[in-house]
Coordinates of C-alpha atoms in Angstrom, one line a residue:
X94 CA -169.3 -31.5 -14.7
X95 CA -167.9 -30.9 -18.5
X96 CA -164.1 -30.1 -19.4
X97 CA -162.7 -29.2 -22.6
X98 CA -159.4 -31.5 -22.3
X99 CA -156.1 -30.5 -25.3
X100 CA -155.2 -33.5 -26.9
X101 CA -151.2 -34.3 -28.7
X102 CA -152.8 -32.0 -31.4
X103 CA -153.8 -29.2 -29.1
X104 CA -157.7 -29.8 -30.4
X105 CA -159.9 -30.1 -27.5
X106 CA -162.9 -31.9 -26.6
X107 CA -165.4 -32.6 -23.9
X108 CA -164.9 -34.6 -21.0
X109 CA -167.8 -35.6 -18.3
X110 CA -165.4 -36.3 -14.9
X111 CA -166.5 -39.2 -12.4
X112 CA -169.4 -37.5 -10.4
X113 CA -168.9 -40.1 -7.7
X114 CA -165.1 -41.2 -6.2
X115 CA -164.0 -45.6 -6.0
X116 CA -165.3 -46.4 -2.2
X117 CA -162.3 -47.4 -1.0
X118 CA -161.5 -47.7 2.8
X119 CA -158.3 -47.7 5.0
X120 CA -158.7 -51.6 6.6
X121 CA -156.2 -54.6 8.4
X122 CA -153.1 -54.6 7.8
X123 CA -151.5 -57.1 4.6
X124 CA -150.9 -60.2 5.4
X125 CA -149.8 -61.5 1.7
X126 CA -147.3 -58.8 0.6
X127 CA -145.5 -55.6 2.2
X128 CA -146.3 -53.4 -0.1
X129 CA -144.5 -49.5 0.7
X130 CA -145.3 -46.0 -1.9
X131 CA -142.2 -44.7 -3.1
X132 CA -144.0 -41.2 -1.7
X133 CA -143.5 -37.6 -3.2
X134 CA -142.4 -34.3 -1.5
X135 CA -143.9 -31.6 -1.6
X136 CA -142.7 -27.8 -2.0
X137 CA -142.8 -24.9 -0.2
X138 CA -145.0 -22.7 -3.4
X139 CA -144.0 -19.1 -1.4
X140 CA -140.0 -20.1 -1.2
X141 CA -138.1 -17.0 -3.2
X142 CA -135.3 -20.2 -4.4
X143 CA -134.6 -20.2 -8.2
X144 CA -135.1 -24.1 -9.7
X145 CA -131.6 -24.6 -9.0
X146 CA -131.9 -23.3 -5.4
X147 CA -131.9 -26.2 -2.9
X148 CA -135.1 -27.0 -2.6
X149 CA -137.7 -25.9 -0.3
X150 CA -140.2 -28.5 1.2
X151 CA -143.6 -27.7 2.8
X152 CA -143.3 -29.7 5.4
X153 CA -146.6 -30.5 7.3
X154 CA -148.3 -30.8 4.2
X155 CA -145.2 -33.6 2.8
X156 CA -145.8 -35.5 5.7
X157 CA -149.6 -35.4 6.0
X158 CA -149.5 -37.0 2.2
X159 CA -147.3 -39.9 4.6
X160 CA -150.1 -39.9 7.2
X161 CA -152.4 -41.2 4.3
X162 CA -150.2 -43.7 3.1
X163 CA -150.2 -44.7 6.7
X164 CA -153.5 -44.7 7.3
X165 CA -154.3 -47.0 4.3
X166 CA -151.9 -49.7 5.8
X167 CA -149.2 -49.2 3.5
X168 CA -145.3 -48.6 3.9
X169 CA -143.6 -45.2 2.5
X170 CA -140.4 -45.8 0.6
X171 CA -138.6 -42.4 1.3
X172 CA -136.0 -39.4 0.1
X173 CA -136.1 -42.2 -2.8
X174 CA -136.7 -41.3 -6.9
X175 CA -140.8 -40.1 -6.3
X176 CA -139.2 -37.9 -4.2
X177 CA -136.9 -35.6 -6.5
X178 CA -133.9 -37.3 -5.1
X179 CA -131.3 -36.3 -7.4
X180 CA -134.2 -34.3 -9.5
X181 CA -134.6 -31.0 -6.9
X182 CA -133.6 -32.7 -3.4
X183 CA -130.3 -32.7 -2.8
X184 CA -128.3 -34.5 0.7
X185 CA -129.7 -31.5 2.7
X186 CA -132.9 -31.9 2.0
X187 CA -132.9 -35.7 1.8
X188 CA -131.3 -35.7 5.3
X189 CA -133.9 -33.9 7.2
X190 CA -136.9 -35.7 5.5
X191 CA -135.4 -39.0 6.3
X192 CA -135.2 -37.7 10.5
X193 CA -138.4 -36.0 10.5
X194 CA -140.7 -38.4 8.1
X195 CA -138.6 -41.3 10.3
X196 CA -140.1 -39.5 13.6
X197 CA -143.6 -39.2 12.4
X198 CA -143.9 -43.3 10.7
X199 CA -143.1 -43.7 15.0
X200 CA -146.3 -41.2 16.5
X201 CA -148.3 -42.8 13.7
X202 CA -147.2 -46.2 14.0
X203 CA -146.6 -46.8 9.8
X204 CA -143.5 -48.6 7.6
X205 CA -140.6 -46.6 6.9
X206 CA -137.9 -47.4 4.9
X207 CA -135.6 -45.2 3.4
X208 CA -132.9 -44.0 0.6
X209 CA -129.2 -44.2 1.0
X210 CA -127.5 -43.1 -1.8
X211 CA -124.2 -40.7 -2.4
X212 CA -126.0 -37.6 -3.5
X213 CA -122.8 -35.4 -1.5
X214 CA -120.3 -36.2 -3.9
X215 CA -121.2 -35.5 -7.5
X216 CA -117.8 -38.3 -8.6
X217 CA -114.5 -39.4 -6.7
X218 CA -112.7 -42.3 -6.2
X219 CA -114.1 -45.7 -4.5
X220 CA -112.9 -45.0 -1.5
X221 CA -114.8 -41.0 -1.2
X222 CA -117.8 -43.2 -2.6
X223 CA -118.2 -46.1 0.4
X224 CA -117.6 -42.6 2.5
X225 CA -120.8 -40.9 1.2
X226 CA -122.7 -44.8 1.7
X227 CA -121.2 -44.6 5.3
X228 CA -122.0 -41.2 6.3
X229 CA -126.5 -41.5 4.5
X230 CA -126.2 -45.6 6.2
X231 CA -125.7 -44.3 9.6
X232 CA -127.6 -41.4 8.8
X233 CA -130.9 -43.6 8.3
X234 CA -130.2 -46.1 11.0
X235 CA -129.9 -43.7 13.3
X236 CA -133.8 -42.4 12.8
X237 CA -134.2 -46.1 13.1
X238 CA -135.7 -46.2 9.3
X239 CA -135.2 -49.4 7.5
X240 CA -132.3 -48.8 5.2
X241 CA -132.6 -49.3 0.9
X242 CA -129.4 -49.1 -0.8
X243 CA -130.0 -46.9 -4.1
X244 CA -127.5 -46.8 -7.1
X245 CA -125.4 -44.7 -6.8
X246 CA -124.8 -41.9 -9.6
X247 CA -120.6 -42.1 -8.0
X248 CA -120.2 -45.3 -8.0
X249 CA -121.2 -46.6 -12.1
X250 CA -118.3 -43.7 -12.4
X251 CA -116.3 -44.8 -10.8
X252 CA -116.5 -47.9 -10.9
X253 CA -114.2 -49.7 -13.5
X254 CA -116.2 -53.8 -13.0
X255 CA -118.2 -55.3 -11.7
X256 CA -115.6 -56.5 -9.0
X257 CA -115.5 -52.4 -7.8
X258 CA -119.0 -53.5 -7.1
X259 CA -118.9 -56.4 -5.0
X260 CA -116.1 -54.5 -3.3
X261 CA -118.0 -51.3 -2.1
X262 CA -121.0 -53.2 -1.6
X263 CA -119.9 -55.3 0.4
X264 CA -118.6 -54.1 2.9
X265 CA -121.3 -51.3 3.3
X266 CA -123.6 -54.9 3.9
X267 CA -120.7 -56.3 6.4
X268 CA -121.5 -53.1 8.7
X269 CA -125.4 -52.7 8.0
X270 CA -126.8 -53.1 11.5
X271 CA -130.0 -54.7 9.9
X272 CA -130.6 -56.3 6.7
X273 CA -131.6 -53.5 3.6
X274 CA -132.8 -53.6 1.2
X275 CA -130.7 -53.0 -2.7
X276 CA -132.0 -51.0 -5.5
X277 CA -131.8 -51.5 -8.8
X278 CA -133.0 -48.2 -10.7
X279 CA -132.3 -48.8 -14.4
X280 CA -131.1 -46.3 -17.0
X281 CA -134.8 -45.6 -18.3
X282 CA -135.4 -43.1 -14.8
X283 CA -131.7 -42.3 -15.1
X284 CA -129.0 -42.3 -17.5
X285 CA -126.1 -41.6 -15.2
X286 CA -126.5 -45.5 -13.8
X287 CA -126.5 -47.1 -17.4
X288 CA -123.6 -50.0 -16.9
X289 CA -124.6 -50.5 -13.4
X290 CA -122.9 -54.0 -12.3
X291 CA -119.9 -52.9 -14.2
X292 CA -121.8 -53.9 -17.7
X293 CA -124.1 -53.2 -20.0
X294 CA -125.0 -56.9 -20.4
X295 CA -128.4 -56.8 -18.2
X296 CA -127.4 -61.3 -18.1
X297 CA -123.6 -59.9 -17.0
X298 CA -125.4 -57.4 -14.2
X299 CA -127.7 -59.5 -13.0
X300 CA -124.9 -61.7 -12.0
X301 CA -123.3 -59.3 -10.3
X302 CA -126.2 -58.4 -8.5
X303 CA -126.8 -62.4 -7.6
X304 CA -123.2 -62.9 -7.2
X305 CA -124.1 -59.3 -4.1
X306 CA -126.8 -60.6 -2.7
X307 CA -125.5 -64.7 -2.3
X308 CA -122.2 -62.9 -0.2
X309 CA -124.7 -61.6 2.6
X310 CA -127.7 -63.3 2.4
X311 CA -128.4 -62.4 6.1
X312 CA -127.8 -58.4 5.7
X313 CA -129.9 -58.3 2.4
X314 CA -134.3 -58.0 3.5
X315 CA -134.2 -57.4 -0.4
X316 CA -134.3 -56.6 -3.8
X317 CA -136.2 -53.8 -5.9
X318 CA -136.1 -54.4 -9.7
X319 CA -136.8 -51.6 -11.6
X320 CA -135.6 -52.2 -14.8
X321 CA -139.7 -52.3 -16.4
X322 CA -138.7 -56.0 -18.2
X323 CA -141.1 -58.3 -16.1
X324 CA -139.7 -62.1 -17.7
X325 CA -136.4 -60.4 -16.1
X326 CA -137.9 -59.9 -12.4
X327 CA -139.2 -63.3 -12.9
X328 CA -135.9 -64.8 -14.0
X329 CA -134.2 -63.0 -10.5
X330 CA -137.7 -63.4 -8.5
X331 CA -136.6 -66.9 -8.8
X332 CA -132.6 -67.2 -9.0
X333 CA -132.8 -65.3 -5.0
X334 CA -131.5 -66.4 -1.9
X335 CA -134.6 -68.4 0.4
X336 CA -135.5 -66.0 3.0
X337 CA -134.7 -62.8 -0.2
X338 CA -137.3 -60.7 -1.0
X339 CA -137.8 -58.6 -4.6
X340 CA -139.6 -55.7 -4.2
X341 CA -141.6 -55.0 -7.4
X342 CA -140.9 -51.6 -9.7
X343 CA -142.1 -52.0 -12.2
X344 CA -144.5 -49.1 -12.8
X345 CA -145.3 -51.7 -16.0
X346 CA -146.4 -54.8 -14.8
X347 CA -146.9 -54.7 -11.7
X348 CA -150.1 -56.6 -11.6
X349 CA -148.9 -60.5 -12.6
X350 CA -145.5 -59.9 -11.0
X351 CA -147.2 -58.9 -7.6
X352 CA -150.0 -61.5 -8.2
X353 CA -147.3 -64.2 -8.6
X354 CA -147.1 -67.6 -10.1
X355 CA -146.7 -70.9 -9.0
X356 CA -143.4 -70.3 -8.3
X357 CA -143.9 -67.7 -6.2
X358 CA -144.4 -63.6 -6.4
X359 CA -143.3 -60.1 -6.0
X360 CA -144.1 -57.6 -3.0
X361 CA -143.8 -54.1 -4.0
X362 CA -142.5 -50.2 -3.9
X363 CA -143.3 -48.5 -6.3
X364 CA -143.6 -44.9 -6.7
X365 CA -147.4 -45.3 -9.0
X366 CA -148.3 -46.2 -5.1
X367 CA -148.0 -42.9 -4.8
X368 CA -151.1 -41.6 -6.9
X369 CA -152.6 -44.8 -6.0
X370 CA -152.3 -46.0 -2.2
X371 CA -155.8 -46.8 -1.5
X372 CA -156.8 -47.8 -4.3
X373 CA -153.4 -50.7 -4.3
X374 CA -154.0 -50.8 -0.8
X375 CA -157.9 -52.0 -1.5
X376 CA -156.8 -54.2 -4.0
X377 CA -154.2 -55.9 -1.8
X378 CA -156.3 -57.2 0.6
X379 CA -158.8 -58.5 -1.7
X380 CA -155.5 -60.5 -2.3
X381 CA -154.6 -61.4 1.1
X382 CA -157.8 -63.5 0.6
X383 CA -156.6 -65.8 -1.6
X384 CA -158.9 -63.4 -4.4
X385 CA -155.9 -63.2 -6.9
X386 CA -158.7 -62.9 -9.9
X387 CA -160.8 -59.4 -7.7
X388 CA -156.6 -58.2 -7.0
X389 CA -156.5 -58.7 -11.2
X390 CA -160.2 -56.8 -11.4
X391 CA -159.3 -54.4 -9.0
X392 CA -155.0 -53.6 -10.4
X393 CA -155.2 -54.2 -14.3
X394 CA -158.2 -50.5 -15.1
X395 CA -154.3 -48.9 -13.4
X396 CA -151.8 -49.9 -15.4
X397 CA -152.7 -47.3 -18.6
X398 CA -152.8 -44.3 -16.4
X399 CA -149.5 -45.9 -15.0
X400 CA -147.9 -46.3 -18.5
X401 CA -149.2 -43.1 -19.3
X402 CA -147.3 -41.3 -16.2
X403 CA -144.1 -43.1 -16.8
X404 CA -143.5 -42.6 -20.4
X405 CA -140.4 -41.4 -21.6
X406 CA -138.5 -39.4 -20.6
X407 CA -139.7 -41.8 -17.8
X408 CA -137.0 -39.6 -15.0
X409 CA -140.4 -37.2 -15.4
X410 CA -143.2 -39.4 -14.5
X411 CA -143.1 -37.1 -10.7
X412 CA -144.8 -34.8 -12.8
X413 CA -148.1 -36.9 -13.3
X414 CA -147.5 -38.2 -9.7
X415 CA -147.4 -34.3 -7.5
X416 CA -150.8 -33.1 -10.5
X417 CA -152.8 -36.1 -9.2
X418 CA -152.0 -35.0 -6.0
X419 CA -152.8 -31.9 -6.4
X420 CA -155.6 -32.5 -8.0
X421 CA -156.7 -35.0 -5.2
X422 CA -156.5 -32.9 -2.7
X423 CA -153.8 -33.5 -1.0
X424 CA -151.3 -30.4 -1.0
X425 CA -152.6 -27.1 -1.9
X426 CA -150.8 -26.4 -5.1
X427 CA -149.9 -27.5 -8.1
X428 CA -145.9 -26.1 -7.6
X429 CA -142.2 -29.3 -7.6
X430 CA -138.8 -28.4 -6.1
X431 CA -136.6 -27.3 -8.9
X432 CA -139.6 -26.1 -11.4
X433 CA -140.4 -29.8 -11.9
X434 CA -143.6 -29.2 -12.5
X435 CA -142.6 -27.6 -16.0
X436 CA -141.2 -31.1 -17.1
X437 CA -144.6 -32.8 -18.6
X438 CA -146.7 -31.3 -21.6
X439 CA -150.0 -29.4 -21.3
X440 CA -152.5 -32.3 -23.7
X441 CA -149.9 -35.5 -21.4
X442 CA -151.6 -33.9 -17.3
X443 CA -154.3 -33.7 -19.2
X444 CA -154.6 -37.2 -20.5
X445 CA -153.3 -37.9 -16.1
X446 CA -156.5 -37.2 -15.1
X447 CA -158.6 -37.8 -17.4
X448 CA -157.5 -41.4 -16.4
X449 CA -156.6 -40.8 -13.2
X450 CA -160.4 -39.4 -13.0
X451 CA -162.2 -42.5 -15.0
X452 CA -160.4 -44.1 -12.0
X453 CA -161.7 -42.6 -9.4
X454 CA -159.1 -42.0 -7.7
X455 CA -160.1 -38.1 -6.9
X456 CA -162.0 -37.6 -2.8
X457 CA -163.6 -34.5 -4.0
X458 CA -164.3 -34.8 -8.8
X459 CA -165.3 -31.9 -8.4
X460 CA -162.6 -30.3 -6.9
X461 CA -160.3 -31.6 -9.2
X462 CA -162.9 -30.4 -12.2
X463 CA -162.1 -27.1 -10.8
X464 CA -158.4 -27.3 -9.9
X465 CA -157.9 -28.7 -13.5
X466 CA -159.7 -26.2 -15.2
X467 CA -157.5 -23.5 -13.5
X468 CA -154.2 -25.5 -14.9
X469 CA -156.0 -25.3 -18.2
X470 CA -156.5 -21.0 -17.7
X471 CA -152.5 -20.7 -16.4
X472 CA -152.3 -22.1 -19.9
X473 CA -155.0 -19.8 -22.2
X474 CA -157.1 -22.6 -22.4
X475 CA -160.6 -20.6 -21.4
X476 CA -162.5 -22.4 -24.2

């Protein structure tokens, strides 16, 4: 088994893939951490659509991937950024995804939380933003899933300052039937969210965020922080009211944040746990035994892959995630809604394959090699 992979200059190098995958098996539920994988959607490759058409989803393959995550004990964070929310998947598609996945979670006995946003509303007044959030919150609550209040592009446009965020989020939290997860997604993931919480000064924004939580601690299960700044997350985590969890969304620093310190730790809600699902689950079970060093031994080597997939422009990390799902045999093609499979270069994809293979993420290394060679041939690399 050998394969020739292109580097950033276009030069080819010989790589020898692993012959055996990492040995992991499903086990007992986690006891020390609550862990969600933000899951991708599988496109229907035979649908006659264009990049600006409504998403055509392969529902069977999409739900099968969620069953794969649940089988390893992971929760599924549905209709989030990883599912190309606002980057190919519109609200109509997201609503159907939420309903189908929530029903599947019931039959599979899996945990699920779903994104609530305002993406049916490109722009509008504060009242229209509230109404859009309410519409989506109703869909999630009716499905029986936990709600994740996502950052809103429309709110970022409409808000004139911190008081508008306090009013909108306060209104939503008062009417939420069950405690929700609040999601702070940084502009590296979505440039339209620059200045969220009413300020480009992150200290001021953090103050507003904490004020929202402090006013309604009984309605906030936790917060998901996706700022790619480990120290800021730690500082924020230590300021949370008792009983409010911090779910790390930091795909650069997750091992240390989940492991924690003598003052606390983060739970997890991560896009990188889509391709890392079985390995991540194995690591958390080791952590459950109190073996922090063993947890880090398993998870630390995955950071190089994660940082590669999430490198700038970070919002295109989904392309690498779907590539790895195809190479791992979770879907039969490398096609994405909105044509987003073209968002990363061939050298980037080749390096993603190499790093993932080195970690033993592919259940069938020969299949992964064969599929990677097919992709290379499509780009004209046949030597």
